[in-house]
Amino acid sequence: MPTLSSPNRIVWDYFFSLRLLVQNAKEAQGPELARQATALAVVMAVTVGEVFLNLWFRVRVEEKAVPGHRDSLLKDLNVRIPLHHKLKHWPSRYLSAPLDLNSGAGGEFVKLKSLRNSIVHFTSSHESIELAGVTIHGLADTSAYDSLSSKQAVWALQTAENFVAEIFRLADIAEKEIPNALHAWAGKPPAV
């Protein structure tokens, strides 16, 4: 029998893991360890954004009970459509408000996703290098990974939190309620 959990608990847990990775990157004993923790934070920040979309929209669609929305969302979830499709279509479809993917919180999340892609899907070349009589063919461009520092880990967390807040805004959640919604879904304590 499957284990059932509150959707926001899962997102909360993922954000907690992301915060631990950011802390590890900031406190790392050297640039190599900072880079490793930052890479994981970048991957986790995009993951938590997508997990939030999947679970929050599932709850939202059930609450609003708009004819056709439930079947449409379940179809998307079952065929596991790409993240970019969700970013581009779900806010317009289920909130009647598009997410700006070129600027603001949506644009920053797209940049984060691009950074994630650059450190996961390395670009290969046809170049070769010879070292001590050994030739290596087909090198990978790892410059995005090599340049990671704890600054990108902090930015990844802030970008994920701002992205979630932007979805709340598109859902017409009052600005004064967004800190509470961020606490409920992302574990971010409201400012005192």
Coordinates of N, CA, C and O in Angstrom, one line a residue:
M1 N 0.8 -1.2 0.0 CA 0.0 0.0 0.0 C 0.9 1.2 0.0 O 1.8 1.3 0.8
P2 N 0.6 2.3 -0.9 CA 1.4 3.4 -0.9 C 1.3 4.3 0.4 O 0.3 4.3 1.0
T3 N 2.4 5.0 0.6 CA 2.4 5.9 1.8 C 1.8 7.2 1.3 O 2.2 7.8 0.2
L4 N 0.9 7.8 2.0 CA 0.2 9.0 1.6 C 0.8 10.1 2.6 O 0.9 10.0 3.8
S5 N 1.1 11.3 1.9 CA 1.6 12.4 2.7 C 1.0 13.7 2.2 O 0.5 13.8 1.1
S6 N 1.0 14.7 3.1 CA 0.5 16.0 2.7 C 1.5 16.5 1.6 O 2.7 16.5 1.8
P7 N 1.0 17.0 0.5 CA 1.8 17.5 -0.6 C 2.8 18.6 -0.1 O 4.0 18.6 -0.5
N8 N 2.4 19.5 0.7 CA 3.3 20.5 1.1 C 4.5 20.0 2.0 O 5.5 20.6 2.1
R9 N 4.3 18.9 2.7 CA 5.3 18.3 3.5 C 6.5 17.8 2.6 O 7.7 18.0 3.0
I10 N 6.2 17.3 1.5 CA 7.2 16.9 0.5 C 8.0 18.1 0.1 O 9.3 18.1 0.1
V11 N 7.3 19.1 -0.3 CA 8.0 20.3 -0.8 C 8.8 20.9 0.3 O 10.0 21.4 0.1
W12 N 8.3 21.0 1.5 CA 9.0 21.5 2.7 C 10.3 20.7 2.9 O 11.3 21.3 3.1
D13 N 10.2 19.4 2.8 CA 11.4 18.5 3.0 C 12.4 18.8 2.0 O 13.6 18.9 2.2
Y14 N 12.0 19.0 0.7 CA 13.0 19.2 -0.4 C 13.6 20.6 -0.1 O 14.8 20.7 -0.4
F15 N 12.8 21.6 0.3 CA 13.4 22.9 0.6 C 14.4 22.8 1.7 O 15.5 23.4 1.8
F16 N 14.1 22.0 2.8 CA 15.0 21.8 3.9 C 16.3 21.2 3.4 O 17.4 21.7 3.8
S17 N 16.2 20.2 2.5 CA 17.5 19.6 2.0 C 18.2 20.6 1.2 O 19.5 20.7 1.3
L18 N 17.6 21.5 0.4 CA 18.2 22.5 -0.3 C 18.9 23.5 0.6 O 20.1 23.9 0.4
R19 N 18.3 23.9 1.7 CA 18.9 24.8 2.6 C 20.2 24.2 3.3 O 21.2 24.9 3.5
L20 N 20.1 22.9 3.5 CA 21.3 22.2 4.1 C 22.4 22.2 3.0 O 23.6 22.4 3.4
L21 N 22.1 22.0 1.8 CA 23.2 22.1 0.7 C 23.8 23.5 0.6 O 25.0 23.6 0.5
V22 N 22.9 24.5 0.7 CA 23.4 25.9 0.7 C 24.4 26.1 1.9 O 25.4 26.7 1.7
Q23 N 23.9 25.7 3.0 CA 24.8 25.9 4.2 C 26.1 25.1 4.1 O 27.2 25.7 4.4
N24 N 26.1 23.9 3.5 CA 27.3 23.2 3.3 C 28.2 23.9 2.3 O 29.4 23.9 2.5
A25 N 27.6 24.5 1.3 CA 28.4 25.2 0.3 C 29.1 26.5 1.0 O 30.3 26.7 0.7
K26 N 28.3 27.2 1.8 CA 28.8 28.4 2.4 C 29.9 28.0 3.5 O 30.9 28.8 3.7
E27 N 29.8 26.9 4.1 CA 30.8 26.5 5.2 C 31.8 25.5 4.7 O 32.6 25.0 5.5
A28 N 31.9 25.3 3.4 CA 32.8 24.3 2.8 C 34.3 24.7 3.2 O 34.7 25.8 3.2
Q29 N 35.1 23.6 3.4 CA 36.5 23.8 3.7 C 37.3 23.7 2.4 O 38.1 22.9 2.2
G30 N 37.0 24.6 1.5 CA 37.8 24.7 0.3 C 36.9 24.8 -0.9 O 35.7 24.5 -0.9
P31 N 37.4 25.3 -2.0 CA 36.6 25.6 -3.2 C 36.0 24.3 -3.9 O 34.9 24.4 -4.4
E32 N 36.7 23.2 -3.8 CA 36.2 22.0 -4.4 C 35.0 21.5 -3.7 O 34.0 21.1 -4.3
L33 N 35.0 21.5 -2.3 CA 33.8 21.1 -1.6 C 32.6 22.1 -1.8 O 31.5 21.7 -1.8
A34 N 33.0 23.4 -1.9 CA 31.9 24.4 -2.1 C 31.3 24.2 -3.5 O 30.1 24.2 -3.6
R35 N 32.1 23.9 -4.5 CA 31.6 23.6 -5.8 C 30.7 22.4 -5.8 O 29.6 22.4 -6.4
Q36 N 31.1 21.3 -5.1 CA 30.3 20.1 -5.1 C 28.9 20.3 -4.4 O 27.9 19.9 -5.0
A37 N 28.9 21.0 -3.3 CA 27.7 21.3 -2.6 C 26.8 22.3 -3.4 O 25.6 22.1 -3.5
T38 N 27.4 23.2 -4.1 CA 26.7 24.1 -4.9 C 26.1 23.4 -6.1 O 24.9 23.7 -6.5
A39 N 26.8 22.5 -6.7 CA 26.2 21.8 -7.9 C 25.0 21.0 -7.4 O 23.9 21.0 -8.1
L40 N 25.1 20.4 -6.2 CA 23.9 19.7 -5.7 C 22.7 20.6 -5.4 O 21.6 20.3 -5.6
A41 N 23.1 21.8 -4.9 CA 22.1 22.8 -4.5 C 21.4 23.3 -5.8 O 20.1 23.5 -5.8
V42 N 22.1 23.5 -6.9 CA 21.5 24.0 -8.1 C 20.5 22.9 -8.7 O 19.4 23.2 -9.0
V43 N 21.0 21.6 -8.7 CA 20.1 20.5 -9.1 C 18.9 20.5 -8.2 O 17.7 20.3 -8.7
M44 N 19.1 20.5 -6.9 CA 17.9 20.4 -6.0 C 17.0 21.6 -6.1 O 15.8 21.4 -6.0
A45 N 17.5 22.8 -6.4 CA 16.6 24.0 -6.5 C 15.7 23.8 -7.7 O 14.5 24.2 -7.6
V46 N 16.2 23.3 -8.8 CA 15.3 23.1 -9.9 C 14.3 22.0 -9.6 O 13.1 22.1 -9.9
T47 N 14.8 20.9 -9.0 CA 13.9 19.8 -8.6 C 12.8 20.3 -7.7 O 11.7 19.9 -7.9
V48 N 13.1 21.0 -6.7 CA 12.1 21.5 -5.7 C 11.1 22.4 -6.4 O 9.9 22.3 -6.1
G49 N 11.6 23.2 -7.4 CA 10.6 24.0 -8.2 C 9.6 23.1 -8.9 O 8.4 23.4 -9.0
E50 N 10.1 22.1 -9.6 CA 9.2 21.2 -10.3 C 8.3 20.4 -9.4 O 7.1 20.2 -9.7
V51 N 8.9 19.9 -8.3 CA 8.0 19.2 -7.3 C 6.9 20.1 -6.8 O 5.8 19.6 -6.7
F52 N 7.3 21.3 -6.5 CA 6.3 22.3 -6.1 C 5.2 22.4 -7.1 O 4.0 22.3 -6.8
L53 N 5.6 22.6 -8.4 CA 4.6 22.8 -9.4 C 3.6 21.5 -9.5 O 2.4 21.7 -9.6
N54 N 4.2 20.4 -9.5 CA 3.4 19.1 -9.6 C 2.4 19.0 -8.5 O 1.3 18.7 -8.7
L55 N 2.9 19.2 -7.3 CA 2.0 19.0 -6.1 C 1.1 20.2 -5.8 O -0.1 20.0 -5.6
W56 N 1.5 21.4 -6.0 CA 0.7 22.6 -5.7 C -0.4 22.7 -6.7 O -1.6 22.9 -6.4
F57 N -0.1 22.5 -8.0 CA -1.1 22.6 -9.0 C -2.1 21.4 -8.9 O -3.3 21.6 -9.1
R58 N -1.7 20.3 -8.4 CA -2.6 19.2 -8.2 C -3.6 19.5 -7.1 O -4.8 19.3 -7.2
V59 N -3.1 20.1 -6.0 CA -4.0 20.6 -4.9 C -4.9 21.7 -5.4 O -6.1 21.7 -5.2
R60 N -4.4 22.6 -6.1 CA -5.1 23.8 -6.6 C -6.2 23.4 -7.6 O -7.4 23.9 -7.5
V61 N -5.9 22.5 -8.5 CA -6.9 22.0 -9.5 C -8.1 21.3 -8.8 O -9.3 21.5 -9.1
E62 N -7.8 20.5 -7.8 CA -8.8 19.8 -7.0 C -9.7 20.8 -6.2 O -10.9 20.7 -6.2
E63 N -9.0 21.9 -5.6 CA -9.8 22.8 -4.9 C -10.7 23.6 -5.7 O -11.9 23.9 -5.4
K64 N -10.3 24.1 -6.9 CA -11.1 24.9 -7.8 C -12.1 24.2 -8.6 O -13.2 24.7 -9.0
A65 N -11.9 22.9 -8.8 CA -12.9 22.0 -9.5 C -13.4 22.6 -10.8 O -14.6 22.6 -11.0
V66 N -12.6 23.1 -11.6 CA -13.0 23.7 -12.9 C -13.1 22.5 -13.9 O -12.1 21.7 -14.0
P67 N -14.2 22.4 -14.6 CA -14.4 21.2 -15.5 C -13.2 21.1 -16.5 O -12.8 22.1 -17.1
G68 N -12.7 19.9 -16.6 CA -11.6 19.6 -17.5 C -10.2 19.8 -17.0 O -9.3 19.2 -17.5
H69 N -10.1 20.7 -16.0 CA -8.7 20.9 -15.4 C -8.1 19.7 -14.8 O -6.9 19.4 -15.0
R70 N -8.9 19.0 -14.0 CA -8.4 17.8 -13.3 C -7.8 16.8 -14.3 O -6.7 16.3 -14.2
D71 N -8.6 16.5 -15.3 CA -8.2 15.5 -16.3 C -7.0 15.9 -17.1 O -6.1 15.2 -17.4
S72 N -7.0 17.2 -17.5 CA -5.8 17.8 -18.2 C -4.5 17.7 -17.4 O -3.5 17.3 -17.9
L73 N -4.6 18.1 -16.1 CA -3.4 18.0 -15.2 C -3.0 16.6 -15.0 O -1.8 16.3 -15.1
L74 N -3.9 15.7 -14.7 CA -3.5 14.3 -14.5 C -2.9 13.7 -15.7 O -1.9 12.9 -15.6
K75 N -3.4 14.1 -16.9 CA -2.8 13.6 -18.1 C -1.3 14.1 -18.2 O -0.4 13.3 -18.5
D76 N -1.1 15.4 -18.0 CA 0.3 15.9 -18.0 C 1.2 15.2 -17.0 O 2.3 14.9 -17.3
L77 N 0.6 15.0 -15.8 CA 1.5 14.4 -14.7 C 1.8 12.9 -15.1 O 2.9 12.4 -14.8
N78 N 0.8 12.2 -15.7 CA 1.0 10.8 -16.0 C 2.0 10.6 -17.2 O 2.7 9.6 -17.2
V79 N 2.0 11.5 -18.1 CA 3.0 11.3 -19.2 C 4.3 12.0 -18.9 O 5.2 12.0 -19.8
R80 N 4.4 12.7 -17.8 CA 5.6 13.3 -17.3 C 6.2 14.3 -18.3 O 7.3 14.2 -18.9
I81 N 5.4 15.3 -18.6 CA 5.8 16.4 -19.6 C 7.0 17.1 -19.0 O 7.2 17.2 -17.8
P82 N 7.8 17.7 -19.9 CA 9.0 18.4 -19.5 C 8.6 19.7 -18.6 O 7.6 20.3 -18.8
L83 N 9.6 20.0 -17.8 CA 9.4 21.2 -16.9 C 9.1 22.4 -17.7 O 8.2 23.2 -17.3
H84 N 9.8 22.7 -18.8 CA 9.5 23.9 -19.5 C 8.1 24.0 -20.0 O 7.5 25.1 -20.0
H85 N 7.5 22.9 -20.4 CA 6.1 22.9 -20.8 C 5.2 23.3 -19.6 O 4.3 24.1 -19.8
K86 N 5.5 22.8 -18.4 CA 4.7 23.2 -17.2 C 4.9 24.7 -17.0 O 3.9 25.3 -16.7
L87 N 6.1 25.2 -17.0 CA 6.3 26.6 -16.8 C 5.6 27.5 -17.8 O 5.0 28.5 -17.4
K88 N 5.6 27.0 -19.0 CA 4.9 27.8 -20.1 C 3.4 27.7 -20.1 O 2.7 28.7 -20.4
H89 N 2.9 26.6 -19.8 CA 1.4 26.4 -20.0 C 0.6 26.3 -18.7 O -0.6 26.8 -18.7
W90 N 1.1 25.8 -17.6 CA 0.2 25.6 -16.5 C -0.3 26.9 -15.8 O -1.5 27.0 -15.5
P91 N 0.6 27.9 -15.6 CA 0.0 29.1 -15.0 C -1.1 29.7 -15.9 O -2.2 30.1 -15.4
S92 N -0.9 29.8 -17.2 CA -2.0 30.3 -18.1 C -3.2 29.4 -18.0 O -4.3 29.9 -18.0
R93 N -3.1 28.1 -18.1 CA -4.2 27.2 -18.1 C -5.0 27.2 -16.8 O -6.2 27.2 -16.8
Y94 N -4.2 27.1 -15.7 CA -4.9 26.8 -14.4 C -5.1 28.0 -13.5 O -5.8 28.0 -12.6
L95 N -4.3 29.1 -13.9 CA -4.5 30.3 -13.1 C -4.9 31.5 -13.9 O -5.1 32.6 -13.4
S96 N -5.1 31.3 -15.2 CA -5.4 32.4 -16.2 C -4.5 33.5 -16.1 O -4.9 34.7 -16.4
A97 N -3.2 33.2 -15.8 CA -2.2 34.3 -15.8 C -0.9 33.7 -16.2 O -0.4 32.7 -15.6
P98 N -0.2 34.2 -17.3 CA 1.0 33.6 -17.7 C 2.2 33.9 -16.8 O 2.2 34.9 -16.1
L99 N 3.1 33.0 -16.7 CA 4.4 33.2 -16.0 C 5.4 33.8 -17.0 O 5.6 33.3 -18.0
D100 N 5.9 35.0 -16.6 CA 6.9 35.6 -17.5 C 8.2 34.8 -17.4 O 8.8 34.8 -16.3
L101 N 8.6 34.2 -18.5 CA 9.8 33.4 -18.5 C 11.0 34.1 -19.0 O 12.1 33.6 -19.1
N102 N 10.8 35.4 -19.3 CA 12.0 36.2 -19.8 C 12.5 37.2 -18.7 O 13.7 37.6 -18.8
S103 N 11.8 37.5 -17.7 CA 12.2 38.4 -16.6 C 11.6 38.0 -15.3 O 10.7 37.2 -15.3
G104 N 12.0 38.7 -14.3 CA 11.4 38.5 -12.9 C 11.7 37.1 -12.4 O 12.6 36.4 -12.9
A105 N 10.8 36.6 -11.5 CA 11.1 35.3 -10.9 C 11.0 34.1 -11.9 O 11.8 33.2 -11.8
G106 N 10.2 34.2 -12.9 CA 10.1 33.2 -13.9 C 11.3 33.2 -14.7 O 11.9 32.1 -15.0
G107 N 11.8 34.3 -15.1 CA 13.1 34.4 -15.9 C 14.3 33.9 -15.2 O 15.1 33.2 -15.7
E108 N 14.3 34.2 -13.9 CA 15.4 33.7 -13.0 C 15.4 32.2 -12.9 O 16.4 31.6 -12.9
F109 N 14.2 31.7 -12.8 CA 14.1 30.2 -12.7 C 14.5 29.6 -13.9 O 15.2 28.5 -13.9
V110 N 14.2 30.2 -15.1 CA 14.7 29.6 -16.4 C 16.2 29.7 -16.4 O 16.8 28.7 -16.9
K111 N 16.8 30.7 -15.9 CA 18.3 30.8 -15.9 C 18.8 29.7 -15.0 O 19.9 29.1 -15.3
L112 N 18.2 29.5 -13.8 CA 18.6 28.4 -12.9 C 18.5 27.1 -13.6 O 19.4 26.3 -13.5
K113 N 17.4 26.9 -14.3 CA 17.3 25.6 -15.1 C 18.4 25.5 -16.1 O 18.9 24.4 -16.3
S114 N 18.7 26.5 -16.8 CA 19.8 26.5 -17.8 C 21.2 26.2 -17.1 O 22.0 25.4 -17.7
L115 N 21.4 26.8 -15.9 CA 22.6 26.5 -15.2 C 22.6 25.0 -14.8 O 23.6 24.3 -15.0
R116 N 21.5 24.5 -14.3 CA 21.4 23.1 -14.0 C 21.7 22.2 -15.2 O 22.5 21.2 -15.1
N117 N 21.1 22.6 -16.3 CA 21.4 21.8 -17.6 C 22.8 21.8 -18.0 O 23.4 20.8 -18.4
S118 N 23.5 23.0 -17.8 CA 24.9 23.1 -18.2 C 25.8 22.2 -17.3 O 26.9 21.9 -17.7
I119 N 25.4 22.0 -16.1 CA 26.3 21.1 -15.2 C 25.8 19.7 -15.2 O 26.5 18.9 -14.5
V120 N 24.8 19.4 -15.9 CA 24.3 18.0 -15.9 C 24.5 17.4 -17.3 O 24.9 16.3 -17.5
H121 N 24.3 18.2 -18.3 CA 24.4 17.8 -19.7 C 25.6 18.6 -20.3 O 25.4 19.6 -21.0
F122 N 26.8 18.1 -20.1 CA 28.0 18.8 -20.6 C 28.1 18.7 -22.1 O 27.7 17.8 -22.7
T123 N 28.6 19.8 -22.6 CA 28.8 19.9 -24.1 C 30.1 19.2 -24.4 O 31.1 19.5 -23.8
S124 N 30.0 18.3 -25.4 CA 31.2 17.6 -25.8 C 31.8 18.2 -27.0 O 31.1 18.9 -27.8
S125 N 33.1 18.0 -27.3 CA 33.7 18.5 -28.5 C 34.4 17.4 -29.2 O 34.6 16.3 -28.6
H126 N 34.9 17.7 -30.3 CA 35.7 16.8 -31.1 C 37.2 17.0 -30.9 O 38.0 16.4 -31.6
E127 N 37.5 17.9 -29.9 CA 38.9 18.2 -29.6 C 39.6 17.0 -28.9 O 39.0 16.2 -28.3
S128 N 40.9 17.0 -29.0 CA 41.7 16.0 -28.4 C 42.8 16.7 -27.6 O 43.2 17.8 -28.0
I129 N 43.3 16.0 -26.6 CA 44.4 16.5 -25.8 C 45.4 15.4 -25.6 O 45.0 14.2 -25.4
E130 N 46.7 15.7 -25.7 CA 47.7 14.7 -25.4 C 48.5 15.1 -24.2 O 49.0 16.2 -24.1
L131 N 48.5 14.1 -23.2 CA 49.2 14.4 -21.9 C 50.1 13.1 -21.7 O 49.6 12.0 -21.6
A132 N 51.4 13.4 -21.5 CA 52.3 12.3 -21.2 C 52.2 11.1 -22.1 O 52.1 9.9 -21.6
G133 N 52.0 11.3 -23.4 CA 51.9 10.2 -24.3 C 50.5 9.5 -24.4 O 50.3 8.6 -25.1
V134 N 49.5 10.1 -23.6 CA 48.2 9.5 -23.7 C 47.3 10.6 -24.4 O 47.3 11.8 -24.0
T135 N 46.5 10.2 -25.4 CA 45.6 11.1 -26.1 C 44.2 10.8 -25.6 O 43.7 9.7 -25.6
I136 N 43.5 11.9 -25.3 CA 42.1 11.8 -24.9 C 41.3 12.5 -26.0 O 41.5 13.7 -26.3
H137 N 40.4 11.8 -26.5 CA 39.5 12.3 -27.6 C 38.1 12.6 -27.1 O 37.6 11.9 -26.2
G138 N 37.5 13.7 -27.6 CA 36.2 14.1 -27.2 C 36.1 14.7 -25.8 O 35.7 14.0 -24.9
L139 N 36.5 15.9 -25.7 CA 36.5 16.5 -24.4 C 35.2 17.1 -24.0 O 34.3 17.4 -24.9
A140 N 34.9 17.4 -22.8 CA 33.7 18.0 -22.3 C 33.9 19.3 -21.8 O 34.9 19.5 -21.1
D141 N 33.1 20.3 -22.1 CA 33.2 21.6 -21.5 C 32.6 21.7 -20.1 O 31.3 21.6 -20.0
T142 N 33.4 21.8 -19.2 CA 32.9 21.8 -17.8 C 33.1 23.1 -17.1 O 33.1 23.2 -15.9
S143 N 33.2 24.2 -17.9 CA 33.5 25.5 -17.4 C 32.4 26.0 -16.4 O 32.7 26.6 -15.4
A144 N 31.1 25.7 -16.7 CA 30.0 26.1 -15.8 C 30.1 25.5 -14.5 O 30.0 26.1 -13.4
Y145 N 30.5 24.2 -14.5 CA 30.6 23.4 -13.2 C 31.9 23.9 -12.5 O 31.8 24.2 -11.3
D146 N 33.0 24.1 -13.2 CA 34.2 24.5 -12.6 C 34.1 25.9 -11.9 O 34.9 26.2 -11.0
S147 N 33.2 26.8 -12.4 CA 33.2 28.1 -11.9 C 32.1 28.3 -10.7 O 31.9 29.4 -10.2
L148 N 31.5 27.2 -10.3 CA 30.5 27.2 -9.3 C 31.2 27.6 -7.9 O 32.3 27.2 -7.6
S149 N 30.4 28.5 -7.2 CA 30.9 28.8 -5.8 C 29.6 28.9 -5.0 O 28.5 28.8 -5.5
S150 N 29.8 29.1 -3.7 CA 28.6 29.2 -2.8 C 27.7 30.3 -3.2 O 26.5 30.2 -2.8
K151 N 28.1 31.3 -3.9 CA 27.2 32.4 -4.3 C 26.1 31.8 -5.2 O 24.9 32.3 -5.0
Q152 N 26.4 30.9 -6.0 CA 25.3 30.3 -6.9 C 24.4 29.4 -6.1 O 23.2 29.3 -6.4
A153 N 24.9 28.8 -5.0 CA 24.0 28.0 -4.1 C 23.0 28.9 -3.4 O 21.8 28.6 -3.4
V154 N 23.5 30.1 -2.9 CA 22.5 31.0 -2.3 C 21.5 31.5 -3.3 O 20.3 31.6 -3.0
W155 N 22.0 31.9 -4.5 CA 21.1 32.3 -5.5 C 20.1 31.3 -5.9 O 18.9 31.6 -6.2
A156 N 20.5 30.0 -6.0 CA 19.6 28.9 -6.4 C 18.5 28.8 -5.4 O 17.3 28.7 -5.8
L157 N 18.8 28.9 -4.1 CA 17.7 28.9 -3.0 C 16.8 30.1 -3.2 O 15.6 29.9 -3.2
Q158 N 17.4 31.3 -3.3 CA 16.5 32.5 -3.4 C 15.7 32.4 -4.7 O 14.5 32.8 -4.7
T159 N 16.2 31.9 -5.7 CA 15.5 31.8 -7.0 C 14.3 30.8 -6.9 O 13.2 31.1 -7.3
A160 N 14.5 29.7 -6.2 CA 13.4 28.7 -6.0 C 12.3 29.3 -5.1 O 11.2 29.2 -5.4
E161 N 12.7 30.0 -4.0 CA 11.7 30.6 -3.2 C 11.0 31.7 -3.9 O 9.7 31.8 -3.8
N162 N 11.7 32.6 -4.7 CA 11.0 33.6 -5.4 C 10.1 33.1 -6.5 O 9.0 33.6 -6.8
F163 N 10.5 31.9 -7.1 CA 9.6 31.3 -8.1 C 8.3 30.8 -7.4 O 7.2 31.1 -8.0
V164 N 8.4 30.2 -6.3 CA 7.2 29.7 -5.6 C 6.3 30.9 -5.2 O 5.1 30.9 -5.4
A165 N 6.9 32.0 -4.7 CA 6.2 33.2 -4.4 C 5.5 33.8 -5.6 O 4.3 34.2 -5.5
E166 N 6.1 33.7 -6.8 CA 5.5 34.2 -8.0 C 4.3 33.4 -8.4 O 3.3 34.0 -8.9
I167 N 4.4 32.1 -8.3 CA 3.2 31.3 -8.6 C 2.0 31.7 -7.6 O 0.9 31.8 -8.1
F168 N 2.3 31.9 -6.4 CA 1.3 32.4 -5.4 C 0.7 33.7 -5.9 O -0.5 33.9 -5.9
R169 N 1.5 34.6 -6.4 CA 1.0 35.9 -6.9 C 0.1 35.7 -8.1 O -1.0 36.3 -8.2
L170 N 0.5 34.8 -9.0 CA -0.3 34.5 -10.2 C -1.6 33.9 -9.8 O -2.6 34.0 -10.5
A171 N -1.7 33.2 -8.6 CA -2.9 32.6 -8.1 C -3.7 33.6 -7.3 O -4.7 33.2 -6.7
D172 N -3.4 34.9 -7.4 CA -4.1 35.9 -6.7 C -4.1 35.8 -5.2 O -5.0 36.2 -4.5
I173 N -3.0 35.2 -4.6 CA -2.8 35.1 -3.2 C -2.4 36.5 -2.8 O -1.4 37.1 -3.4
A174 N -3.0 37.1 -1.8 CA -2.7 38.5 -1.3 C -1.2 38.5 -0.9 O -0.7 37.6 -0.3
E175 N -0.6 39.6 -1.3 CA 0.8 39.8 -1.0 C 1.2 39.6 0.5 O 2.2 39.0 0.8
K176 N 0.3 40.1 1.4 CA 0.5 39.9 2.8 C 0.4 38.5 3.3 O 0.9 38.1 4.3
E177 N -0.2 37.6 2.5 CA -0.3 36.2 2.8 C 0.8 35.3 2.2 O 0.9 34.2 2.6
I178 N 1.6 35.9 1.3 CA 2.6 35.1 0.6 C 3.7 34.6 1.6 O 4.1 33.5 1.5
P179 N 4.1 35.4 2.6 CA 5.1 34.9 3.6 C 4.5 33.6 4.3 O 5.3 32.7 4.6
N180 N 3.2 33.6 4.6 CA 2.6 32.5 5.3 C 2.6 31.3 4.3 O 2.8 30.1 4.8
A181 N 2.2 31.5 3.1 CA 2.2 30.5 2.1 C 3.6 29.9 1.9 O 3.8 28.7 1.7
L182 N 4.6 30.8 1.8 CA 6.0 30.3 1.7 C 6.4 29.5 2.9 O 7.1 28.5 2.7
H183 N 5.9 29.8 4.1 CA 6.3 29.0 5.2 C 5.6 27.7 5.1 O 6.2 26.6 5.4
A184 N 4.3 27.7 4.7 CA 3.6 26.4 4.7 C 4.1 25.5 3.6 O 4.2 24.2 3.8
W185 N 4.5 26.0 2.5 CA 5.0 25.2 1.3 C 6.5 25.0 1.3 O 7.0 23.9 0.8
A186 N 7.2 26.0 1.6 CA 8.7 26.0 1.4 C 9.5 26.0 2.8 O 10.7 25.9 2.7
G187 N 8.8 26.1 3.9 CA 9.5 26.1 5.2 C 10.2 27.4 5.4 O 11.1 27.4 6.3
K188 N 10.0 28.4 4.7 CA 10.7 29.7 4.9 C 9.9 30.5 6.0 O 8.7 30.9 5.7
P189 N 10.5 30.7 7.1 CA 9.8 31.4 8.2 C 9.5 32.9 7.7 O 10.3 33.5 7.1
P190 N 8.3 33.4 8.1 CA 8.0 34.7 7.7 C 8.9 35.7 8.5 O 9.3 35.4 9.6
A191 N 9.2 36.8 7.9 CA 10.0 37.8 8.6 C 9.2 38.4 9.7 O 8.0 38.6 9.6
V192 N 9.9 38.6 10.8 CA 9.2 39.2 12.0 C 9.1 40.7 11.8 O 10.0 41.4 11.5

